[in-house]
PDB file of C-alpha atoms in Angstrom:
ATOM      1  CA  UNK R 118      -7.011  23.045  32.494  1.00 40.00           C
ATOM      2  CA  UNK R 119      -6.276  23.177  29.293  1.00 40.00           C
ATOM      3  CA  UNK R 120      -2.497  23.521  30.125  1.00 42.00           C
ATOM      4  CA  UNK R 121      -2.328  20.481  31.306  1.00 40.00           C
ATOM      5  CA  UNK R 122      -3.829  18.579  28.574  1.00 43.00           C
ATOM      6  CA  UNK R 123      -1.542  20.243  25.987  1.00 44.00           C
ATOM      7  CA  UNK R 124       1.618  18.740  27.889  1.00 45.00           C
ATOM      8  CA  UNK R 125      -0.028  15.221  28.264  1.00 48.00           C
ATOM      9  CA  UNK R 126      -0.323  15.720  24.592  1.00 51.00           C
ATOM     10  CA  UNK R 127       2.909  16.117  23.979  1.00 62.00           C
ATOM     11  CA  UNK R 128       3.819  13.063  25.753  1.00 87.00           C
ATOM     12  CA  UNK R 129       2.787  11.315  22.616  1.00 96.00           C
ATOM     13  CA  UNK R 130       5.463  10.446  20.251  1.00 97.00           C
ATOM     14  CA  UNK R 131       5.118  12.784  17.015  1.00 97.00           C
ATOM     15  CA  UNK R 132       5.116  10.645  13.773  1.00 97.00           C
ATOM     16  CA  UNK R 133       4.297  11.530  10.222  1.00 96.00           C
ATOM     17  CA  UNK R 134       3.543   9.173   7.591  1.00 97.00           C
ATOM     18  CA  UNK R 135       3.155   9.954   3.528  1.00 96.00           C
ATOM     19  CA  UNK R 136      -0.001   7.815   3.403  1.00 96.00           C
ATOM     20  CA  UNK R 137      -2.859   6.797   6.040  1.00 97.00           C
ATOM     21  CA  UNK R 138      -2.059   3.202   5.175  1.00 98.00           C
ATOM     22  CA  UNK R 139       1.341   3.320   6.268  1.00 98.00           C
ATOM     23  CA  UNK R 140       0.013   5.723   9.424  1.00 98.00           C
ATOM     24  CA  UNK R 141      -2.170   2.858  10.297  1.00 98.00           C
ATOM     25  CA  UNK R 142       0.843   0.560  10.981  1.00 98.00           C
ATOM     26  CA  UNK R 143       2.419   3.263  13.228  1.00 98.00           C
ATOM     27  CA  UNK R 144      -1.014   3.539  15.043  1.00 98.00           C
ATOM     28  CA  UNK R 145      -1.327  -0.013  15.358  1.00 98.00           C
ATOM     29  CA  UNK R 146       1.978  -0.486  17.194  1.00 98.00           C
ATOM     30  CA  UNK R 147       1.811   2.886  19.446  1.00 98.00           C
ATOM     31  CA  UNK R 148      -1.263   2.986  20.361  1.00 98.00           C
ATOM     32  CA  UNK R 149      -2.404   6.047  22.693  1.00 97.00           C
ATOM     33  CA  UNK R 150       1.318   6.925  22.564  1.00 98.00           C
ATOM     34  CA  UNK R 151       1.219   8.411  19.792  1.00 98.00           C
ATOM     35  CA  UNK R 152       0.634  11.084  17.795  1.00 96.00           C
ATOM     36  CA  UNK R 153       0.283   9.769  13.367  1.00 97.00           C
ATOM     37  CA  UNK R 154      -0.395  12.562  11.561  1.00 95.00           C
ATOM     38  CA  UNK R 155      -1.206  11.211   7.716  1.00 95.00           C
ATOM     39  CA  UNK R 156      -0.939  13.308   4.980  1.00 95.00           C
ATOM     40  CA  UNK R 157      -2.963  11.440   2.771  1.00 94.00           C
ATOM     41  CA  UNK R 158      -5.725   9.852   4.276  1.00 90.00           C
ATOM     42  CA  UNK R 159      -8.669  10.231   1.450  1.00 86.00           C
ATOM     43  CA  UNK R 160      -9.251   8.167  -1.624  1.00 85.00           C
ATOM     44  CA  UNK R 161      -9.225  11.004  -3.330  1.00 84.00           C
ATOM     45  CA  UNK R 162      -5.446  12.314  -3.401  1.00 83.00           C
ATOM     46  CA  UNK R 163      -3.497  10.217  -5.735  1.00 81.00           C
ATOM     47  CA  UNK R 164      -0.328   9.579  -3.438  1.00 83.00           C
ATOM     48  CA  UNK R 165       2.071   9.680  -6.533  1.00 79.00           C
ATOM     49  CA  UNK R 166       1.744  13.906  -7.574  1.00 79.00           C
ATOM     50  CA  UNK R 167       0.552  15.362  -3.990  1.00 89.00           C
ATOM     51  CA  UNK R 168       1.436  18.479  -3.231  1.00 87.00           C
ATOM     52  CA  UNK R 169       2.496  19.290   0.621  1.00 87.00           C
ATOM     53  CA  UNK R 170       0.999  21.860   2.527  1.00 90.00           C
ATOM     54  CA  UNK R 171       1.930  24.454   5.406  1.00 90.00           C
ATOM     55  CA  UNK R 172       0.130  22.526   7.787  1.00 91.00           C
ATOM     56  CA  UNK R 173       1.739  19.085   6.117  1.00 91.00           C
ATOM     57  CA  UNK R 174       5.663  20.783   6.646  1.00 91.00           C
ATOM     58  CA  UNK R 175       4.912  21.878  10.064  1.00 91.00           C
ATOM     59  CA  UNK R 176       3.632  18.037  10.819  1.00 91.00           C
ATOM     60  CA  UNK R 177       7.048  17.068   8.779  1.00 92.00           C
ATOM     61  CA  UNK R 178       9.217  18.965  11.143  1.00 93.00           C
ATOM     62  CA  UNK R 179       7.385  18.195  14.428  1.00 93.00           C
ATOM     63  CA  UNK R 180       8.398  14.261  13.941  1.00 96.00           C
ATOM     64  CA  UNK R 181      10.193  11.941  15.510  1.00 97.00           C
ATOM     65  CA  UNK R 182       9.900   9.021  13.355  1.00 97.00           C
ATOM     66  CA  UNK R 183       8.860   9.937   9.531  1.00 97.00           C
ATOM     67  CA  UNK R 184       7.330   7.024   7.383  1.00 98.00           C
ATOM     68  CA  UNK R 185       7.289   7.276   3.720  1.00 97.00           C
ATOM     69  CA  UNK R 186       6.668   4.802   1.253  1.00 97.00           C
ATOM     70  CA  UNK R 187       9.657   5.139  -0.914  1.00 96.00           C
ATOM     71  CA  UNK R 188      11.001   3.251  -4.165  1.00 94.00           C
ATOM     72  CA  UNK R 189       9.667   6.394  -6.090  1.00 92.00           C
ATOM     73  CA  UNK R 190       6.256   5.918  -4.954  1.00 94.00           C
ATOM     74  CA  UNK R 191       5.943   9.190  -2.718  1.00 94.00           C
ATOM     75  CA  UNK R 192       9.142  11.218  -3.596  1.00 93.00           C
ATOM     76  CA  UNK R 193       7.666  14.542  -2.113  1.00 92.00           C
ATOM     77  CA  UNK R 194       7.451  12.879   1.098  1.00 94.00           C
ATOM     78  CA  UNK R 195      11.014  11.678   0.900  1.00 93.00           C
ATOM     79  CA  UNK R 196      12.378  15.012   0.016  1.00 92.00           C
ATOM     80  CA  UNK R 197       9.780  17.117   2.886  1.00 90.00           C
ATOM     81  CA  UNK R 198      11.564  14.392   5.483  1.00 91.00           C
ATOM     82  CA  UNK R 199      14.968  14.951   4.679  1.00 90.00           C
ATOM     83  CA  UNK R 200      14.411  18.981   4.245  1.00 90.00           C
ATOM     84  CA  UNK R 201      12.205  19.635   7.591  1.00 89.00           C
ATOM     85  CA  UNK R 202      12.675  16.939   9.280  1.00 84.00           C
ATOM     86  CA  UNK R 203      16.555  15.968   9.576  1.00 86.00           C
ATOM     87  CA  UNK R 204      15.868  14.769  13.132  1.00 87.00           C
ATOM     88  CA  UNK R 205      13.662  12.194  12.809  1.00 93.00           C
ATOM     89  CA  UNK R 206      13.693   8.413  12.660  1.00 96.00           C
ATOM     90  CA  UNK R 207      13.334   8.015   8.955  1.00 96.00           C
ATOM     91  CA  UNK R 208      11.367   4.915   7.769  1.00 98.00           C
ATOM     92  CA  UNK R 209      11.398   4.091   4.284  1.00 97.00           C
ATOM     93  CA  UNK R 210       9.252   1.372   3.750  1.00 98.00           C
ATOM     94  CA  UNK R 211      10.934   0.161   0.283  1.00 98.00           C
ATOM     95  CA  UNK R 212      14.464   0.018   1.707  1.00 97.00           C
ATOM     96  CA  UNK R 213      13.073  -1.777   4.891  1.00 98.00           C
ATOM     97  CA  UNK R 214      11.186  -4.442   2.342  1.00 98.00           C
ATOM     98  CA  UNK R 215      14.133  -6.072   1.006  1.00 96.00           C
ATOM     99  CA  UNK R 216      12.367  -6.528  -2.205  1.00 97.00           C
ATOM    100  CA  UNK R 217      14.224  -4.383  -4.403  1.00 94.00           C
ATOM    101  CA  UNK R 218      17.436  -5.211  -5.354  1.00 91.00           C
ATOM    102  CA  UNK R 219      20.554  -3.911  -6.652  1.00 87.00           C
ATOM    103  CA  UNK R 220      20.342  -2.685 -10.216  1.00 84.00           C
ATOM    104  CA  UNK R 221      16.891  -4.201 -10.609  1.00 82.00           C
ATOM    105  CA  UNK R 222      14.559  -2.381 -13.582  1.00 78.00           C
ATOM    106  CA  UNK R 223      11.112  -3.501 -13.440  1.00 81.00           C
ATOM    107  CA  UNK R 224      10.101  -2.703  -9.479  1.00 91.00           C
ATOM    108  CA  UNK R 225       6.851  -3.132  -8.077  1.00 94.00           C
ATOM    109  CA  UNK R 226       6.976  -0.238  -5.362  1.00 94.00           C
ATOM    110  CA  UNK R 227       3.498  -0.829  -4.089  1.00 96.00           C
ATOM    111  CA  UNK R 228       5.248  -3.218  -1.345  1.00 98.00           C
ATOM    112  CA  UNK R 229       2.167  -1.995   1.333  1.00 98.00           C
ATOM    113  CA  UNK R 230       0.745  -5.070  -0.280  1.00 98.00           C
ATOM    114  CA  UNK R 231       3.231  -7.062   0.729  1.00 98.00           C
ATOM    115  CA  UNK R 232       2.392  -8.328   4.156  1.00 98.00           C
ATOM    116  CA  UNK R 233       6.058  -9.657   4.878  1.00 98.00           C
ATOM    117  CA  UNK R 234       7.177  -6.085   3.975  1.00 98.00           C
ATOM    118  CA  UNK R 235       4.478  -4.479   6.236  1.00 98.00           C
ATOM    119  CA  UNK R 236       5.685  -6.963   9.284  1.00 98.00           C
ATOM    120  CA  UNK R 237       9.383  -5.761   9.197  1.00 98.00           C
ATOM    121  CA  UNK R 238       8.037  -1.803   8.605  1.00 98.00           C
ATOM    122  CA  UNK R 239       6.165  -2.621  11.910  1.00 98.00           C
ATOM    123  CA  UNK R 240       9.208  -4.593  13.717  1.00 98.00           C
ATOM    124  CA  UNK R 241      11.331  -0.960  12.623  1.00 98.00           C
ATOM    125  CA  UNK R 242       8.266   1.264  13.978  1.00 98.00           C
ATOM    126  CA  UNK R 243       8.344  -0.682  17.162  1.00 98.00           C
ATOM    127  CA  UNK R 244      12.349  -0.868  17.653  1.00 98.00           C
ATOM    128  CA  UNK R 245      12.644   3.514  16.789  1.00 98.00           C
ATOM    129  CA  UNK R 246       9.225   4.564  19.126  1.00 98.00           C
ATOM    130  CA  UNK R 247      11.101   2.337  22.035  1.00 98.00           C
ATOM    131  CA  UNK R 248      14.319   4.612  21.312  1.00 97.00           C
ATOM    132  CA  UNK R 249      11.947   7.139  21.622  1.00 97.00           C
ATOM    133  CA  UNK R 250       9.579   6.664  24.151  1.00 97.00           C
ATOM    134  CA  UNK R 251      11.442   3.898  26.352  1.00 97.00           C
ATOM    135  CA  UNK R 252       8.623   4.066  29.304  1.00 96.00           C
ATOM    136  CA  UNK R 253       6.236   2.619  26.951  1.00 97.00           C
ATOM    137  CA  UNK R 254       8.098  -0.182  26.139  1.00 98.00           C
ATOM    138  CA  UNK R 255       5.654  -2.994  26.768  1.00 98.00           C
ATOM    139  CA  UNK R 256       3.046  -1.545  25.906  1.00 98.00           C
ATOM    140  CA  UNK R 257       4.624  -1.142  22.150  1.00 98.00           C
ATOM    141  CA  UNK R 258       6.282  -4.963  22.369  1.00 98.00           C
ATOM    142  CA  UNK R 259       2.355  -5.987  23.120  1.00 98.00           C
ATOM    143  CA  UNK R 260       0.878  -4.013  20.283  1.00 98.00           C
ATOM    144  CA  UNK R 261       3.236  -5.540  17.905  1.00 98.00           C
ATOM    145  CA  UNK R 262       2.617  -8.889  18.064  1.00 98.00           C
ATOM    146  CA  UNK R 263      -0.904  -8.689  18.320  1.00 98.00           C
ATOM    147  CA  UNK R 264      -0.098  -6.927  15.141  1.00 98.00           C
ATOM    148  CA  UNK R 265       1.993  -9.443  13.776  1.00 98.00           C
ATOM    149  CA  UNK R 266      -0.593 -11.608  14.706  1.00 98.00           C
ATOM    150  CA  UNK R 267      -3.029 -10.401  12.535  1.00 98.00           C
ATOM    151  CA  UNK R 268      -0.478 -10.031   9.822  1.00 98.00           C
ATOM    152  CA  UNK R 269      -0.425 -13.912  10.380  1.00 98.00           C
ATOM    153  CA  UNK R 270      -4.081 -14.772  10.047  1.00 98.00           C
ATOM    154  CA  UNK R 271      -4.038 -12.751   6.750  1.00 98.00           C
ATOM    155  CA  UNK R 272      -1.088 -14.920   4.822  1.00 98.00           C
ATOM    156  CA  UNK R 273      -3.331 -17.539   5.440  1.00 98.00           C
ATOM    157  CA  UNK R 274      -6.384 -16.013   4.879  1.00 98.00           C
ATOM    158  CA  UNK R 275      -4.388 -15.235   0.914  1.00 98.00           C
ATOM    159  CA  UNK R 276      -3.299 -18.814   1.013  1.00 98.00           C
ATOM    160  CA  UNK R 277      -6.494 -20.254   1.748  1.00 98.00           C
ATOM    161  CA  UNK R 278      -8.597 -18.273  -0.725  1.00 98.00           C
ATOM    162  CA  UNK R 279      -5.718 -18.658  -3.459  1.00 97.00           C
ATOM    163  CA  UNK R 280      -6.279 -22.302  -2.558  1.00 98.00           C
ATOM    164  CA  UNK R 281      -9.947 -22.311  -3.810  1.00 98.00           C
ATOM    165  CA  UNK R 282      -9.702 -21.115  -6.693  1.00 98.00           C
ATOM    166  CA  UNK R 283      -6.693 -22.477  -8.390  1.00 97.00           C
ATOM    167  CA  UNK R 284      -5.230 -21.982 -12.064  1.00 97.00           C
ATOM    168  CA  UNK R 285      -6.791 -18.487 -11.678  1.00 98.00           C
ATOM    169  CA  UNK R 286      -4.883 -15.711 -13.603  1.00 98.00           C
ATOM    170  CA  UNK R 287      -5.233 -11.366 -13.417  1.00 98.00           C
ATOM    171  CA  UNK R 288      -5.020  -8.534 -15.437  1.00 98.00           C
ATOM    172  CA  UNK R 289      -4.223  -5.268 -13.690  1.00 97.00           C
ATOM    173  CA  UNK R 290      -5.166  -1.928 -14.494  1.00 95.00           C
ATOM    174  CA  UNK R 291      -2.499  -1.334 -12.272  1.00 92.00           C
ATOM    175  CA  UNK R 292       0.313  -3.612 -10.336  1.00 93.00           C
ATOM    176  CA  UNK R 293      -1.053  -2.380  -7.114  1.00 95.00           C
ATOM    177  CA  UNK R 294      -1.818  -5.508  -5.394  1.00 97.00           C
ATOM    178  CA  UNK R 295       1.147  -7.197  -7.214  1.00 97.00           C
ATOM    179  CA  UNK R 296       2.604  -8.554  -4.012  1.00 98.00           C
ATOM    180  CA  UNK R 297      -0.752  -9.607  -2.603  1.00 98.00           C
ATOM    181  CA  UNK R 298      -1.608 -11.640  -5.855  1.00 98.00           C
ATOM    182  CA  UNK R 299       1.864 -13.672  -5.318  1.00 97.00           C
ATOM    183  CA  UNK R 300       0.748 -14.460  -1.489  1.00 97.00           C
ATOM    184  CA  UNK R 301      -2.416 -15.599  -3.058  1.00 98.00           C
ATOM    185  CA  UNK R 302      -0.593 -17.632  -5.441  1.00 97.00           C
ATOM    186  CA  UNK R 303      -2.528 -15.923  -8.622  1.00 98.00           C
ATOM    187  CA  UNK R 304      -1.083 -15.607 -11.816  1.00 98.00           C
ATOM    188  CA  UNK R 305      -0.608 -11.854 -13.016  1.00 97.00           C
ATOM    189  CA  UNK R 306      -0.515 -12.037 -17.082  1.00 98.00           C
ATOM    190  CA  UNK R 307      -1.109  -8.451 -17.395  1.00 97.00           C
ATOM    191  CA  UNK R 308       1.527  -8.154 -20.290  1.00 97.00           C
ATOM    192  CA  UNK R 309       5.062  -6.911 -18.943  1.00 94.00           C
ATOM    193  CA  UNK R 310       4.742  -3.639 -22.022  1.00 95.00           C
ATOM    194  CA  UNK R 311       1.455  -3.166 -20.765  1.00 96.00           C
ATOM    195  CA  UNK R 312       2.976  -2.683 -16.839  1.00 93.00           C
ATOM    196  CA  UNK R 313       6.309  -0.967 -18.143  1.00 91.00           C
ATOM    197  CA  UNK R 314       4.319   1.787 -20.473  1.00 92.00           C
ATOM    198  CA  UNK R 315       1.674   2.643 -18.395  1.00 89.00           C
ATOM    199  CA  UNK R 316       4.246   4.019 -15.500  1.00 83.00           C
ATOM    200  CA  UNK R 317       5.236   6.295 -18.635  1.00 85.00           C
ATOM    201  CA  UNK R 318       3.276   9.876 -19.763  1.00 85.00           C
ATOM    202  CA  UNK R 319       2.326   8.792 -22.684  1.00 90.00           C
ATOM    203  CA  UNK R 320       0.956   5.418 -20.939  1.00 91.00           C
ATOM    204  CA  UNK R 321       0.124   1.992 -23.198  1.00 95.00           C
ATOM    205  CA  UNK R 322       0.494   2.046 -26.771  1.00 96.00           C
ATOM    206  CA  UNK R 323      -2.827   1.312 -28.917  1.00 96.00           C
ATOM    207  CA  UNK R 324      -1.600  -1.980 -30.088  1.00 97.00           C
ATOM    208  CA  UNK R 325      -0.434  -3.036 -26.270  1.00 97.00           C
ATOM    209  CA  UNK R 326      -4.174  -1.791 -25.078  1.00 97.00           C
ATOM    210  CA  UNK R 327      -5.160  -4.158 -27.803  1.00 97.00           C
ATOM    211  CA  UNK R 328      -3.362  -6.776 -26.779  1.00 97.00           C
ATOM    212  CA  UNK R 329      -4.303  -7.203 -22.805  1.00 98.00           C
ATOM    213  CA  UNK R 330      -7.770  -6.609 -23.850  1.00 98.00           C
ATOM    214  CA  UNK R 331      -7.772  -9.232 -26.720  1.00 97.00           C
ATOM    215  CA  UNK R 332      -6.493 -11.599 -23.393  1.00 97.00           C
ATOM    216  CA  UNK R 333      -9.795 -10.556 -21.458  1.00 97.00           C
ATOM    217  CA  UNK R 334     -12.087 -10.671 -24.428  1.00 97.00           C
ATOM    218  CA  UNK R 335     -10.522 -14.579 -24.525  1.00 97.00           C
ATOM    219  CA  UNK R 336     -11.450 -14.983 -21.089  1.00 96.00           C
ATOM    220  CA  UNK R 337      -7.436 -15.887 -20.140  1.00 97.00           C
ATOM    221  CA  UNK R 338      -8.250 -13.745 -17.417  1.00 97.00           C
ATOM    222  CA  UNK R 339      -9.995 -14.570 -14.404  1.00 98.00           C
ATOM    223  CA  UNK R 340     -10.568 -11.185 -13.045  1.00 98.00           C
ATOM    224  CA  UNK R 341      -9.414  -7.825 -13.410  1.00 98.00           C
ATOM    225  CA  UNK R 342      -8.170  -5.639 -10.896  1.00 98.00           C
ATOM    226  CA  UNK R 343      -8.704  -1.464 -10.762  1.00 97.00           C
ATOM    227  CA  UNK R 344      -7.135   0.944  -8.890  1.00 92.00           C
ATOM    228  CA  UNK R 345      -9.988   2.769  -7.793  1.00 87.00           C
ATOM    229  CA  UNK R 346      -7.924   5.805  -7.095  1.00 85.00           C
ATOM    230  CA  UNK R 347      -7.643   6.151 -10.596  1.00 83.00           C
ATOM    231  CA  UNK R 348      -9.220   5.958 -14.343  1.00 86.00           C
ATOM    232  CA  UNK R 349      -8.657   6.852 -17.649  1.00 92.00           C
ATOM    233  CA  UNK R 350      -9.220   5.742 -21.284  1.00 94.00           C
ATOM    234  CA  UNK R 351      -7.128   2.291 -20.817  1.00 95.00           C
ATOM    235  CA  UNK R 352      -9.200   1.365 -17.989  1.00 95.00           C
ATOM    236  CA  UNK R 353     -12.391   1.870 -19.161  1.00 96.00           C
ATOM    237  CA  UNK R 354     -10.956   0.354 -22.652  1.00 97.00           C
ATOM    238  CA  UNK R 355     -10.045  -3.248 -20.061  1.00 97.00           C
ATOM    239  CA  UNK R 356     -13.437  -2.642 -18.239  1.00 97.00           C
ATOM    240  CA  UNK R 357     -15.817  -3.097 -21.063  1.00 97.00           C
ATOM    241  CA  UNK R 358     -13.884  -5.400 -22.380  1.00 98.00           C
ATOM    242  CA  UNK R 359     -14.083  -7.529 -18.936  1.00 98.00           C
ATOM    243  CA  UNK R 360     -17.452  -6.778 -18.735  1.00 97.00           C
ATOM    244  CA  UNK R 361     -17.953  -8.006 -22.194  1.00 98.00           C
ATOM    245  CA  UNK R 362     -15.993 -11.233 -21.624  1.00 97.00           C
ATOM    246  CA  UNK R 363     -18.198 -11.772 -17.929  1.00 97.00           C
ATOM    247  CA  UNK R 364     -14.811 -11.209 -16.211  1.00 98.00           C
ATOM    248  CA  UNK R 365     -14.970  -9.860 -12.798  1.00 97.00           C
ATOM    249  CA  UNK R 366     -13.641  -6.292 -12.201  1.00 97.00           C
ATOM    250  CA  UNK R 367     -12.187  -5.607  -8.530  1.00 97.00           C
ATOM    251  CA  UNK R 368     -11.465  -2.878  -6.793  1.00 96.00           C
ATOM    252  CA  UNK R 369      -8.087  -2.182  -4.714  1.00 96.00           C
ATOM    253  CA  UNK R 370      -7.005   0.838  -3.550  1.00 95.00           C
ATOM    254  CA  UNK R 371      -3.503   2.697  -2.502  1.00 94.00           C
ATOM    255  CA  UNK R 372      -4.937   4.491   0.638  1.00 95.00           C
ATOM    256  CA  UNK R 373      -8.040   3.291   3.179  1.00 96.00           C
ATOM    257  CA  UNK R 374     -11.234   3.002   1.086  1.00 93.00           C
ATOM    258  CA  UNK R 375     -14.422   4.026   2.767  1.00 90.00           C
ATOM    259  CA  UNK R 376     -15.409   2.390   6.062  1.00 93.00           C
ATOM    260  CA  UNK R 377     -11.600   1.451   6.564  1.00 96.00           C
ATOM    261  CA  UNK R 378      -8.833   2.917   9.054  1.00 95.00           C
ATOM    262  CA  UNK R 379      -6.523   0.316  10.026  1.00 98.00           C
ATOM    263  CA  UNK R 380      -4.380  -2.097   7.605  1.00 98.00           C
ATOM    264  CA  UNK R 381      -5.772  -5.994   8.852  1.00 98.00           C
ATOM    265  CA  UNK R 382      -8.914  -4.487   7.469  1.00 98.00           C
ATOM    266  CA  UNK R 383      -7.896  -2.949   4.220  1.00 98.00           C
ATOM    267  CA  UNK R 384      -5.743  -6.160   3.131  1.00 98.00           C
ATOM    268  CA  UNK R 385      -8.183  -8.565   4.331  1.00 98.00           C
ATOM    269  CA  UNK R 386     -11.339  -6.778   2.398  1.00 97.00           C
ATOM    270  CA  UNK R 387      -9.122  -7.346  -0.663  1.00 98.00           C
ATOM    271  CA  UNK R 388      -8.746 -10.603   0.038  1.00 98.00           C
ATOM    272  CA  UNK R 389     -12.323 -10.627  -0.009  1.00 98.00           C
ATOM    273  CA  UNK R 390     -12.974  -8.976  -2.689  1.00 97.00           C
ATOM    274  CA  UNK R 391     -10.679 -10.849  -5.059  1.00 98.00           C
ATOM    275  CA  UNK R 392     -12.616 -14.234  -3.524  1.00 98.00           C
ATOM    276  CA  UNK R 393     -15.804 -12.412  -4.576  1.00 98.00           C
ATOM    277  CA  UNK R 394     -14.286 -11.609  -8.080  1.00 97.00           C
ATOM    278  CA  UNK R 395     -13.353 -15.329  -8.423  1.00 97.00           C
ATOM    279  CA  UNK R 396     -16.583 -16.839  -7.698  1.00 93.00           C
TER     280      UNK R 396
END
């Protein structure tokens, strides 16, 4: 009866997240009690100039709790929430992080690479679906810290591969996995003019390209890390210069790669990779 299964349905808690990696989280704590609907869930879509659809407002204004990334990251999300979905729990992931503060310039807002960050987003997930849903209580208290467990295992997993290879320094095509590369106690040298004009239209300037290659064609750099979301001339420009100086070039991504759908995963095959890269 399919009346029957469309009301069980709707049992589930409705929540909406800007990105499949921040989806995953809200999966992770509710389970089969909810419902995440991710907007962008392919490699693909470059979460920073997506376009929402019909089907993405409806989602929007279906939600209970709304996830977004914040910090300037994923401002269409952040403006869909707050014009189709005024009653939902609103989650935004930067605020929740703590790491930006007052008056503060230079902000990494890829903070889904921050693990610590990702822990309280969870605790916040966990605390509103409770409010929501409070039959389901234990079931959501259980899924978080097996969660948090995880979380856990991969701060030391960071520590201990950041242990084995120490002294080791990155460039960044990208400050992606910024926070990641601090748990993992590697040096970023990727020249601050480098990070501060490539958020810009016009991106680096010729003679700051020139400059954070010169550094891999020195070999100051252990490896290099690309967003594989993205490419363009400076990239390749830092690739074959990498691949000129025998530096290793790894991958890391701002939504679930290929093969992944859940965040212990994602983070923990960066780990990986950058272990890989520093053999």
């Amino acid at each position: 009866d399919s009346g029957s299964g469309s009301s069980a349905s709707s049992d589930k808690v409705d929540v909406v997240a800007s990105t499949n990696v921040w989806g995953s989280v809200a999966q992770a704590i509710g389970g089969d009690k909810v419902n995440v609907h991710s907007i962008i869930n392919s490699p693909d879509q470059d979460p920073h100039d997506y376009e929402a659809t019909a089907k993405d407002k409806l989602a929007f204004s279906k939600a209970k709790i709304a996830i977004a990334n914040g910090g300037g990251y994923d401002d269409w999300a952040t403006k869909l929430i707050k014009s189709t979905s005024p009653q939902a729990d609103f989650i935004d992931a930067v605020e929740t992080s703590g790491l930006k503060k007052p008056g503060q310039k230079e902000f990494n807002e890829h903070v889904f690479y921050s693990i610590d960050s990702v822990r309280k987003v969870a605790k916040v997930v966990e605390s509103d679906l409770v409010k929501t849903s409070p039959d389901n209580k234990s079931t959501f208290e259980t899924n978080l810290k097996d969660f948090e467990s995880k979380l856990t295992d991969l701060k030391a997993r960071a520590t201990k591969v950041g242990k084995k290879h120490p002294h080791s320094t990155a460039i960044a095509t990208e400050p992606v996995a910024g926070y990641l590369l601090e748990d993992m106690k590697i040096k970023n040298i990727t020249p601050d003019e480098f990070v501060e004009q490539s958020e810009t239209e016009a991106g680096p300037s010729t003679k700051v390209v020139h400059e954070t290659t010169d550094l891999l064609a020195q070999k100051k750099a252990s490896i290099l890390l690309v967003n594989g979301q993205t490419s363009d001339d400076v990239t390749k420009a830092l690739q074959k210069a990498a691949s000129k100086a025998n530096v290793h070039e790894v991958g890391v991504w701002e939504t679930f790669p290929e093969g992944v759908d859940n965040y212990p995963d994602f983070i923990g095959k960066a780990i990986d990779s950058i272990d890989k890269g520093l053999a």
